[in-house]
Coordinates of C-alpha atoms in Angstrom, one line a residue:
X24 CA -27.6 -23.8 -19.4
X25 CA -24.8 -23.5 -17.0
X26 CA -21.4 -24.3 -17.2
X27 CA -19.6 -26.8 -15.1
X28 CA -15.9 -27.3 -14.9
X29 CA -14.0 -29.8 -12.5
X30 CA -11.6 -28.2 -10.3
X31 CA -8.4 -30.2 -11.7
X32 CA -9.0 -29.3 -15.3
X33 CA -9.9 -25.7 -14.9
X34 CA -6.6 -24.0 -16.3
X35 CA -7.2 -26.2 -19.7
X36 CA -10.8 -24.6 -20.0
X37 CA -12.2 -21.3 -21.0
X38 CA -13.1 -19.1 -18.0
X39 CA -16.5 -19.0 -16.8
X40 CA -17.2 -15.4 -16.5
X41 CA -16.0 -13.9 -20.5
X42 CA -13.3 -11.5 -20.4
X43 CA -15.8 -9.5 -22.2
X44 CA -17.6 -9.1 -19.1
X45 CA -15.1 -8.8 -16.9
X46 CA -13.7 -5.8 -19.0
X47 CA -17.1 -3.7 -19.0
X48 CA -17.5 -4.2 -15.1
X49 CA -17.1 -1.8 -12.7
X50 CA -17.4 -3.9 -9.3
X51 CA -18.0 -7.3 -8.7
X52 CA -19.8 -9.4 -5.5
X53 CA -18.6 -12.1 -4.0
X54 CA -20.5 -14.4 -1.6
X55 CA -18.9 -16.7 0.9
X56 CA -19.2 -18.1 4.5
X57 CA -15.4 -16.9 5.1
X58 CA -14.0 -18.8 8.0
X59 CA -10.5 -17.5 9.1
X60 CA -8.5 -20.5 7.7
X61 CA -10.7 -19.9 4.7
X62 CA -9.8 -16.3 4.2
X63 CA -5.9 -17.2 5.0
X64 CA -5.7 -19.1 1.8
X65 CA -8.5 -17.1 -0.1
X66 CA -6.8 -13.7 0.2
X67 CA -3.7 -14.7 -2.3
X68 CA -6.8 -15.1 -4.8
X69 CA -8.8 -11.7 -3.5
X70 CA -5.3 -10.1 -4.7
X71 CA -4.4 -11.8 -7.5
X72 CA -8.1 -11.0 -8.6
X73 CA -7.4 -7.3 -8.1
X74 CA -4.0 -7.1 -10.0
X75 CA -5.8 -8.8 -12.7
X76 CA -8.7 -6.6 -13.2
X77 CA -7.9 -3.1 -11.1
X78 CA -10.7 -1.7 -12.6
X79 CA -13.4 -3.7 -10.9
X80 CA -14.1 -2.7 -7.5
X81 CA -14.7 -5.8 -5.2
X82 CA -17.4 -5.9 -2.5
X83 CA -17.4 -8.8 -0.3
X84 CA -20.7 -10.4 1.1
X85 CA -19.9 -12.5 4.6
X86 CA -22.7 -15.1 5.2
X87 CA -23.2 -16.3 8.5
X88 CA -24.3 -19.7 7.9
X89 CA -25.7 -19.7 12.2
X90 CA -28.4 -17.2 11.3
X91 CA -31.6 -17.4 13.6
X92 CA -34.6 -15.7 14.4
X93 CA -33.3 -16.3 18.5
X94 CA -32.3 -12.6 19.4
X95 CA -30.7 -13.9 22.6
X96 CA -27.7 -14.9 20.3
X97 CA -27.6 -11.8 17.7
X98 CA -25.2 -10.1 20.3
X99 CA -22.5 -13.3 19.8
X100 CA -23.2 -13.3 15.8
X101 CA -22.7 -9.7 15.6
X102 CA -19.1 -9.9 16.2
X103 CA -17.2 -12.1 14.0
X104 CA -13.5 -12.3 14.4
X105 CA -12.4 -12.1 10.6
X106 CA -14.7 -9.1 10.4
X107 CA -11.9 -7.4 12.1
X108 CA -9.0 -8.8 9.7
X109 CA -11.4 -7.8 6.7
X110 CA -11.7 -4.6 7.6
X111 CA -8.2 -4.1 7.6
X112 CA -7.8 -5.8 3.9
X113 CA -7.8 -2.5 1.2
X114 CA -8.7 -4.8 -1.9
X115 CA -12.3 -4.6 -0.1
X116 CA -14.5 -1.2 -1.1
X117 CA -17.5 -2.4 0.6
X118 CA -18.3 -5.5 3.3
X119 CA -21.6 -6.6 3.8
X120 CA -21.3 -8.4 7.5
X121 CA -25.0 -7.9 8.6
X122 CA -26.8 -11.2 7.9
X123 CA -27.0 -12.9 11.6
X124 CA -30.8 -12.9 11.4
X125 CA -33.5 -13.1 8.7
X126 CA -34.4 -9.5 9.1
X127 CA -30.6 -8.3 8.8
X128 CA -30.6 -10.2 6.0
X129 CA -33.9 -8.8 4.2
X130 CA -32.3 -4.9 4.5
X131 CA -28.5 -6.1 3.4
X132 CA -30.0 -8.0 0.2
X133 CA -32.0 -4.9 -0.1
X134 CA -28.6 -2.8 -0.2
X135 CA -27.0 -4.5 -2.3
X136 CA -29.8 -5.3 -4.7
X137 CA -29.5 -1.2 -5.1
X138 CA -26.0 -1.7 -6.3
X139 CA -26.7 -3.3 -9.6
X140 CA -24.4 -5.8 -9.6
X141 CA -23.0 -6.4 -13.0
X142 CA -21.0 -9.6 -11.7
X143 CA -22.4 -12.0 -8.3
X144 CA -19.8 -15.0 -7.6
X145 CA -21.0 -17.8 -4.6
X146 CA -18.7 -19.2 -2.8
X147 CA -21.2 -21.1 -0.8
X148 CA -20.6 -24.4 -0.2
X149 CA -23.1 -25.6 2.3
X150 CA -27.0 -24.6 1.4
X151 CA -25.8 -24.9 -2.3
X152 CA -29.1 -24.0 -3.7
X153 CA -30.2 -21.5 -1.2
X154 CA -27.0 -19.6 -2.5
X155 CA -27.4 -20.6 -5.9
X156 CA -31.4 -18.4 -5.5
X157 CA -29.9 -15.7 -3.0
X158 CA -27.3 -13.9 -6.0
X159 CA -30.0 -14.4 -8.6
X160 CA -32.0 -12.4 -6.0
X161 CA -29.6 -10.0 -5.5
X162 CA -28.6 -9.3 -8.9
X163 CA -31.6 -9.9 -12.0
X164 CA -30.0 -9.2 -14.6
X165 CA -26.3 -9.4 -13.9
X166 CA -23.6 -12.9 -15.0
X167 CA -24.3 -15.2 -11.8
X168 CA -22.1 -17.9 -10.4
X169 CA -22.5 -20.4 -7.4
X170 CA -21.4 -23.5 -6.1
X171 CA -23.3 -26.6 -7.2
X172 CA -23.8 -30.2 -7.2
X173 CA -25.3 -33.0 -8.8
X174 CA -28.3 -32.6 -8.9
X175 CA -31.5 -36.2 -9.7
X176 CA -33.1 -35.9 -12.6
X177 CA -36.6 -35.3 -10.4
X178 CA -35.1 -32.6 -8.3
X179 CA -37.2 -29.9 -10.6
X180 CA -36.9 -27.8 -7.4
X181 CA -33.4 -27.6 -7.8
X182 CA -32.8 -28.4 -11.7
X183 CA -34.8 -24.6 -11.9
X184 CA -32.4 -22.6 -9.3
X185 CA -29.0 -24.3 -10.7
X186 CA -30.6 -23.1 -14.2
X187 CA -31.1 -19.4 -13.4
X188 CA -27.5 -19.4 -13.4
X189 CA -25.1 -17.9 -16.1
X190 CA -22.2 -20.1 -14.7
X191 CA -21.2 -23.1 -11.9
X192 CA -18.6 -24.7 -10.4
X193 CA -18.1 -27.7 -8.6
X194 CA -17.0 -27.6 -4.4
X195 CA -14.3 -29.6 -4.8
X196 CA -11.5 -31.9 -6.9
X197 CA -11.6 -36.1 -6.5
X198 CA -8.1 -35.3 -5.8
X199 CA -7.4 -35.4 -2.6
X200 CA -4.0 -34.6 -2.7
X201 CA -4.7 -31.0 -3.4
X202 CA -4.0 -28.7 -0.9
X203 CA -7.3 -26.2 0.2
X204 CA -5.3 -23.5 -1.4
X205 CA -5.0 -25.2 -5.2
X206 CA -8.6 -25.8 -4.9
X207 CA -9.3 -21.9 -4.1
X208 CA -6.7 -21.1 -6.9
X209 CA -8.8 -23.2 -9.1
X210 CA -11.8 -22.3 -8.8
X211 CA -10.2 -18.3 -9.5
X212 CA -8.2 -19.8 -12.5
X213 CA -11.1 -21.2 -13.7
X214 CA -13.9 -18.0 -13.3
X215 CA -11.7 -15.4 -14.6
X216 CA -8.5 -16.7 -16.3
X217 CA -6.1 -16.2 -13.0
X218 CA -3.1 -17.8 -11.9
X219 CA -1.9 -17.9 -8.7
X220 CA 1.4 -18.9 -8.2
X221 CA 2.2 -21.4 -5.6
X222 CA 4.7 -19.2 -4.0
X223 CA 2.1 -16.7 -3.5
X224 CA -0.6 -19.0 -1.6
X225 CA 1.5 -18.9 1.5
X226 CA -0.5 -16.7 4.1
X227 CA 0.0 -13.2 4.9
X228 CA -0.8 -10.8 7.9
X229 CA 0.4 -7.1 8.4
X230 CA -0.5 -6.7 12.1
X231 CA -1.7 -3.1 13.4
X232 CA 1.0 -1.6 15.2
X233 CA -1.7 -0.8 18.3
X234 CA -1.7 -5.1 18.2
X235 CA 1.9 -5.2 18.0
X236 CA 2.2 -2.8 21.0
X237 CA -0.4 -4.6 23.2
X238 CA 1.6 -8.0 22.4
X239 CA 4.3 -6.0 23.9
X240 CA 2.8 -4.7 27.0
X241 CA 1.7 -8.3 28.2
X242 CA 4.7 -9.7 27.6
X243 CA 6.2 -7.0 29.6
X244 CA 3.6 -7.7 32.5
X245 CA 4.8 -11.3 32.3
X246 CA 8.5 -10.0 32.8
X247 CA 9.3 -11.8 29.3
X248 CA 11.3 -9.7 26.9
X249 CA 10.2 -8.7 23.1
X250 CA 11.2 -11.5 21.0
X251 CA 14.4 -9.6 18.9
X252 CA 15.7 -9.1 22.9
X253 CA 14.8 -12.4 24.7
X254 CA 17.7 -15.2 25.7
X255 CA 15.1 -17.6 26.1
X256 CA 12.3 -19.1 23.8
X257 CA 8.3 -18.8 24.1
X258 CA 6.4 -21.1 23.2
X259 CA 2.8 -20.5 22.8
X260 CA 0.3 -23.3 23.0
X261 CA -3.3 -24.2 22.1
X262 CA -5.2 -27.5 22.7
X263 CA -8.5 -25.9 22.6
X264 CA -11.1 -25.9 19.4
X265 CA -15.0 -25.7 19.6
X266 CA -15.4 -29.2 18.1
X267 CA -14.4 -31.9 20.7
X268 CA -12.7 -34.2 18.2
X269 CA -10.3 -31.3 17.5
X270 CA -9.4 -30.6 20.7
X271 CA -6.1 -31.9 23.1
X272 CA -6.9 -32.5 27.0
X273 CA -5.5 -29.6 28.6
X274 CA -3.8 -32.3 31.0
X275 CA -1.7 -33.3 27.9
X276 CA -1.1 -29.7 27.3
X277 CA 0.2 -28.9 30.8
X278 CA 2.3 -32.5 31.1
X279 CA 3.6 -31.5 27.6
X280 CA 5.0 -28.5 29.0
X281 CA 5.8 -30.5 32.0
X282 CA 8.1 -32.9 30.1
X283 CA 9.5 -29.7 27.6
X284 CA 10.9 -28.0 30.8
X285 CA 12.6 -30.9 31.5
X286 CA 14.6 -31.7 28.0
X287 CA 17.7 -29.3 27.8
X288 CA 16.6 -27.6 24.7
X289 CA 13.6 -26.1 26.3
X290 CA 14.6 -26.0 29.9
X291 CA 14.3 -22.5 30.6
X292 CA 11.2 -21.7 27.9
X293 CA 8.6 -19.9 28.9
X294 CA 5.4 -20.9 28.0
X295 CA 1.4 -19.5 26.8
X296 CA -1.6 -21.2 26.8
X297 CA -4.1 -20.0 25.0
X298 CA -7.8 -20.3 25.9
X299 CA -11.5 -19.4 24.6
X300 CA -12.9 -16.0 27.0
X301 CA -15.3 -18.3 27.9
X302 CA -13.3 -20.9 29.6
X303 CA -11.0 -18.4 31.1
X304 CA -11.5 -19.1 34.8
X305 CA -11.7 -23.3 34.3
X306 CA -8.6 -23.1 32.4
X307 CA -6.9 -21.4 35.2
X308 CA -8.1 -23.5 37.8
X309 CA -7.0 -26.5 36.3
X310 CA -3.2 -24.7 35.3
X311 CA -3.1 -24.1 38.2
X312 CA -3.7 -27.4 40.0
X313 CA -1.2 -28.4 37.4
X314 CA 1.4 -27.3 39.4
X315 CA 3.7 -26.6 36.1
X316 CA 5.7 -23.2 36.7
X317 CA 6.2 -20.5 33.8
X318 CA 2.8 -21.1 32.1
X319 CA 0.6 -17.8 31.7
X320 CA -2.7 -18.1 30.4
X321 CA -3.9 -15.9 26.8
X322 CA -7.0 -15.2 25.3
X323 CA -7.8 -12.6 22.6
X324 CA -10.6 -10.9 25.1
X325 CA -11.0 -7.6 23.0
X326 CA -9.7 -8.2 19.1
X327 CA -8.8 -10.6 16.9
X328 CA -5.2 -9.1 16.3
X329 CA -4.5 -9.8 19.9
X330 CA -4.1 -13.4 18.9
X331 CA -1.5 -12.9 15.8
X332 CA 0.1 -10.2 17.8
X333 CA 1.0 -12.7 20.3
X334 CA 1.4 -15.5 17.9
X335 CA 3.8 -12.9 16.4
X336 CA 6.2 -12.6 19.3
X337 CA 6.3 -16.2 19.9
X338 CA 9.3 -18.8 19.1
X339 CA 7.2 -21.9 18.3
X340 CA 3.8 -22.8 18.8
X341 CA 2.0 -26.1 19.3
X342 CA -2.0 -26.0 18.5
X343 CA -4.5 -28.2 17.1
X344 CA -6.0 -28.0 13.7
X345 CA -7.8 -24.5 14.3
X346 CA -7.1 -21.1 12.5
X347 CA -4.1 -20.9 14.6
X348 CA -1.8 -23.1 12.5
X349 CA -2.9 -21.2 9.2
X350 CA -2.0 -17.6 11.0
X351 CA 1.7 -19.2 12.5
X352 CA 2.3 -19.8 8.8
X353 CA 0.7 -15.9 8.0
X354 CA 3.4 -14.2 10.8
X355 CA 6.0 -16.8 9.9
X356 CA 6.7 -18.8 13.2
X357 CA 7.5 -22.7 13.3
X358 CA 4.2 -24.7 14.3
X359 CA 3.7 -28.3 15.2
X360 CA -0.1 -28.8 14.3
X361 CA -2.1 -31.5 15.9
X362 CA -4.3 -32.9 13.1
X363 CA -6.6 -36.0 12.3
X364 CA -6.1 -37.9 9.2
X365 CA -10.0 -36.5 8.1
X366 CA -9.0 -33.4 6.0
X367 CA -5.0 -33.0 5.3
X368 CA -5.9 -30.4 2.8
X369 CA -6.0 -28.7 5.3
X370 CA -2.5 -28.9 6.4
X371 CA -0.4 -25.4 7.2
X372 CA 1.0 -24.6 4.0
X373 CA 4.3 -23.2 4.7
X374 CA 6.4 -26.7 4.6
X375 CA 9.9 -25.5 6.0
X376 CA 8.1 -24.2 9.2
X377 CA 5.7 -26.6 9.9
X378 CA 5.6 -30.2 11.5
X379 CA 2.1 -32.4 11.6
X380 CA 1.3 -34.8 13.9
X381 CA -1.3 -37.0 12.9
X382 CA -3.3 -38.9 14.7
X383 CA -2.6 -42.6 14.4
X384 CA -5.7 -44.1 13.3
X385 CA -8.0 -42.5 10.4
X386 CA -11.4 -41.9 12.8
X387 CA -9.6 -40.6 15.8
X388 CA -10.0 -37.4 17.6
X389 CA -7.1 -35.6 18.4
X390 CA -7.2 -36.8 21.6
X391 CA -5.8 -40.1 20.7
X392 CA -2.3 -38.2 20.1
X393 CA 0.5 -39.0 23.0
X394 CA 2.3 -36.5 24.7
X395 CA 5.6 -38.9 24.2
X396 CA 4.5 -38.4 20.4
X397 CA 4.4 -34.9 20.4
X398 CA 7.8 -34.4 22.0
X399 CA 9.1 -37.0 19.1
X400 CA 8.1 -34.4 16.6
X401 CA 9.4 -31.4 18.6
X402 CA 13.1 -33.6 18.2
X403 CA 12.2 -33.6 14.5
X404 CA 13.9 -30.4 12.3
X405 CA 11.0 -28.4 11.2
X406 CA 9.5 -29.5 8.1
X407 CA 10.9 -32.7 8.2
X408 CA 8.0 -34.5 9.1
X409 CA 5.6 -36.3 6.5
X410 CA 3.4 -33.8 5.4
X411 CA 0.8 -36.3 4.0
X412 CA -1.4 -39.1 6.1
X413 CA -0.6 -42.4 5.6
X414 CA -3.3 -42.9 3.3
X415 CA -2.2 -40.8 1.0
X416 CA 1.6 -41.7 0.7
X417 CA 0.0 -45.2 0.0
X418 CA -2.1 -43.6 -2.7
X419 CA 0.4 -41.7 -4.2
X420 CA 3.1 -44.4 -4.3
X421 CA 0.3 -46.9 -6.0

């Protein structure tokens, strides 16, 4: 029978995988779609894991949750940006990052089937029980964890793939108050016995110095000096997201700049705006027809360090709720994230250097936030806006 442990009670409980185990292992898998705010706030746990138990090499398995039998879009699945930071990251012996399409899949379950596992951890959290089946697959006979869920008492299906396990933990705490860091610390506090201090969840990056140097090199193409020389500031800015509700109309973007030129504090900033490859050319067009001076368009065309590189160099940066606010916090610059009022656990973490602006109804899209709002906040000393919605500071005072 598996054992199930509720997020907010986990440091009072016995740890889900026995020290015994943990002692006799030599390596251990872990499963998990890693998105890049994910990995921002999972790494502090990746190390913390590896300082605990430096005798247990850890092999990561990246899921990629879009996998299709379509070969037209194995080319775009191939490449997944936080391969490149992974790949970086020495607490990692071994990546498995070839699962875009069930026959990838078939030869990397395979390899790692060969590895004799003695330890398999899940951190899936949608497809609970197809995750739940896949590490029994991959490892017979070794101490298996995965996410689960309630499951109906006539869900046999289910009831038998939850009971293969050796161990399970729930997705998430009631408490919505936690931030998506305490729950990730949780869940390691409660598999293996780890703390994670709160000081150590704030994000980290070491950049490659090539990054570093190409940050420089556009800059200097722009005529805009390195940041420890300029007089003036840069602001970098990003309204785009894939989802539409997380998204800002680039004609907010370009009158917020608009209106920041004009206010004395900002009057002779220079400014970035990011963009997705894809939308390059529409982004220009419309920058352009903008008619704002001192904008110059970005996109991380060739690497994901191009984007913290540049993030790196900047004074302050405005985005909405993507990756981008967890890596300002990572390479230490002030942010003003953009955010609706749907999940502020996941707000940037780093409290002195960040400012959110909600949106000012609970179902709106980012969209619904003001330009005149926006330059309220930038008025505001960083970190000195509410870090919770209103729906929480009413919970919390109750």
């Amino acid at each position: 029978m598996t054992r199930q442990v509720d997020a907010k009670s986990l440091p009072m409980l016995s740890q889900i995988v026995p020290p015994e185990v943990l002692q006799k292992s030599n390596k251990i898998l872990f499963v998990a779609h890693l998105a890049l705010g994910d990995f921002t706030y999972m790494q502090a746990c990746f190390k913390a894991f590896a300082e605990a138990y430096p005798h247990i090499k850890i092999h990561l398995w990246v899921d990629e949750v879009r996998r299709t039998y379509d070969f037209r879009q194995w080319r775009h699945l191939q490449k997944y940006v936080v391969f490149d930071w992974l790949q970086t990251c020495p607490m990692f012996e071994k990546l498995y990052t070839k699962t875009y399409s069930p026959f990838v899949l078939r030869d990397s379950i395979r390899e790692a089937q060969a590895e004799d596992y003695p330890i398999v951890v899940s951190f899936g959290l949608a497809r609970r029980p197809m995750y739940a089946k896949m590490v029994r697959k991959i490892s017979k006979k070794g101490f298996v964890v995965a996410m689960t869920k309630r499951v109906r008492f006539y869900d046999f299906r289910k009831h038998m793939i939850y009971g293969a396990l050796d161990g399970a933990i729930p997705v998430y705490s009631h408490d919505k108050t936690l931030h998506v860091s305490d729950v990730y610390a949780n869940w390691f506090t409660g598999l293996f016995g780890i703390q994670v201090p709160h000081e150590k969840r704030v994000p980290t990056m070491d950049v490659p110095q090539q990054w570093k140097d190409d940050a420089l090199r556009q800059l200097e193409d722009w005529g805009i000096a390195a940041k420890d020389r300029r007089q003036h500031p840069l602001v970098f800015l990003n309204a785009f997201s894939k989802p539409p509700e997380r998204s800002w109309p680039l004609a907010k973007a370009t009158e917020l700049v608009r209106r920041m030129q004009g206010d004395p504090k900002w009057a002779e900033a220079d400014f970035v705006i990011n963009t997705m490859p894809e939308q390059w050319e529409s982004t220009q067009r419309e920058v352009q027809a903008s008619g704002v001076p001192r904008i110059r368009l970005f996109s991380a065309h060739d690497h994901f360090f191009q984007l913290p590189a540049m993030l790196e160099q900047s004074d302050l940066i405005i985005t909405v709720e993507t990756s981008i606010m967890h890596l300002a916090n990572a390479v230490r610059v002030p942010v003003v994230a953009l955010m609706r009022q749907i999940n502020p656990e996941w707000a940037p973490i780093d409290a002195a250097n960040t400012n959110i602006v909600y949106t000012p109804e609970p179902d709106d899209w980012i969209n619904k936030i003001s330009v005149d709002t926006v330059m309220e906040f930038l008025h505001m000393p960083m970190g000195s806006a509410p870090r919770f919605t209103p729906a929480q500071l009413q919970r919390m005072a109750s």
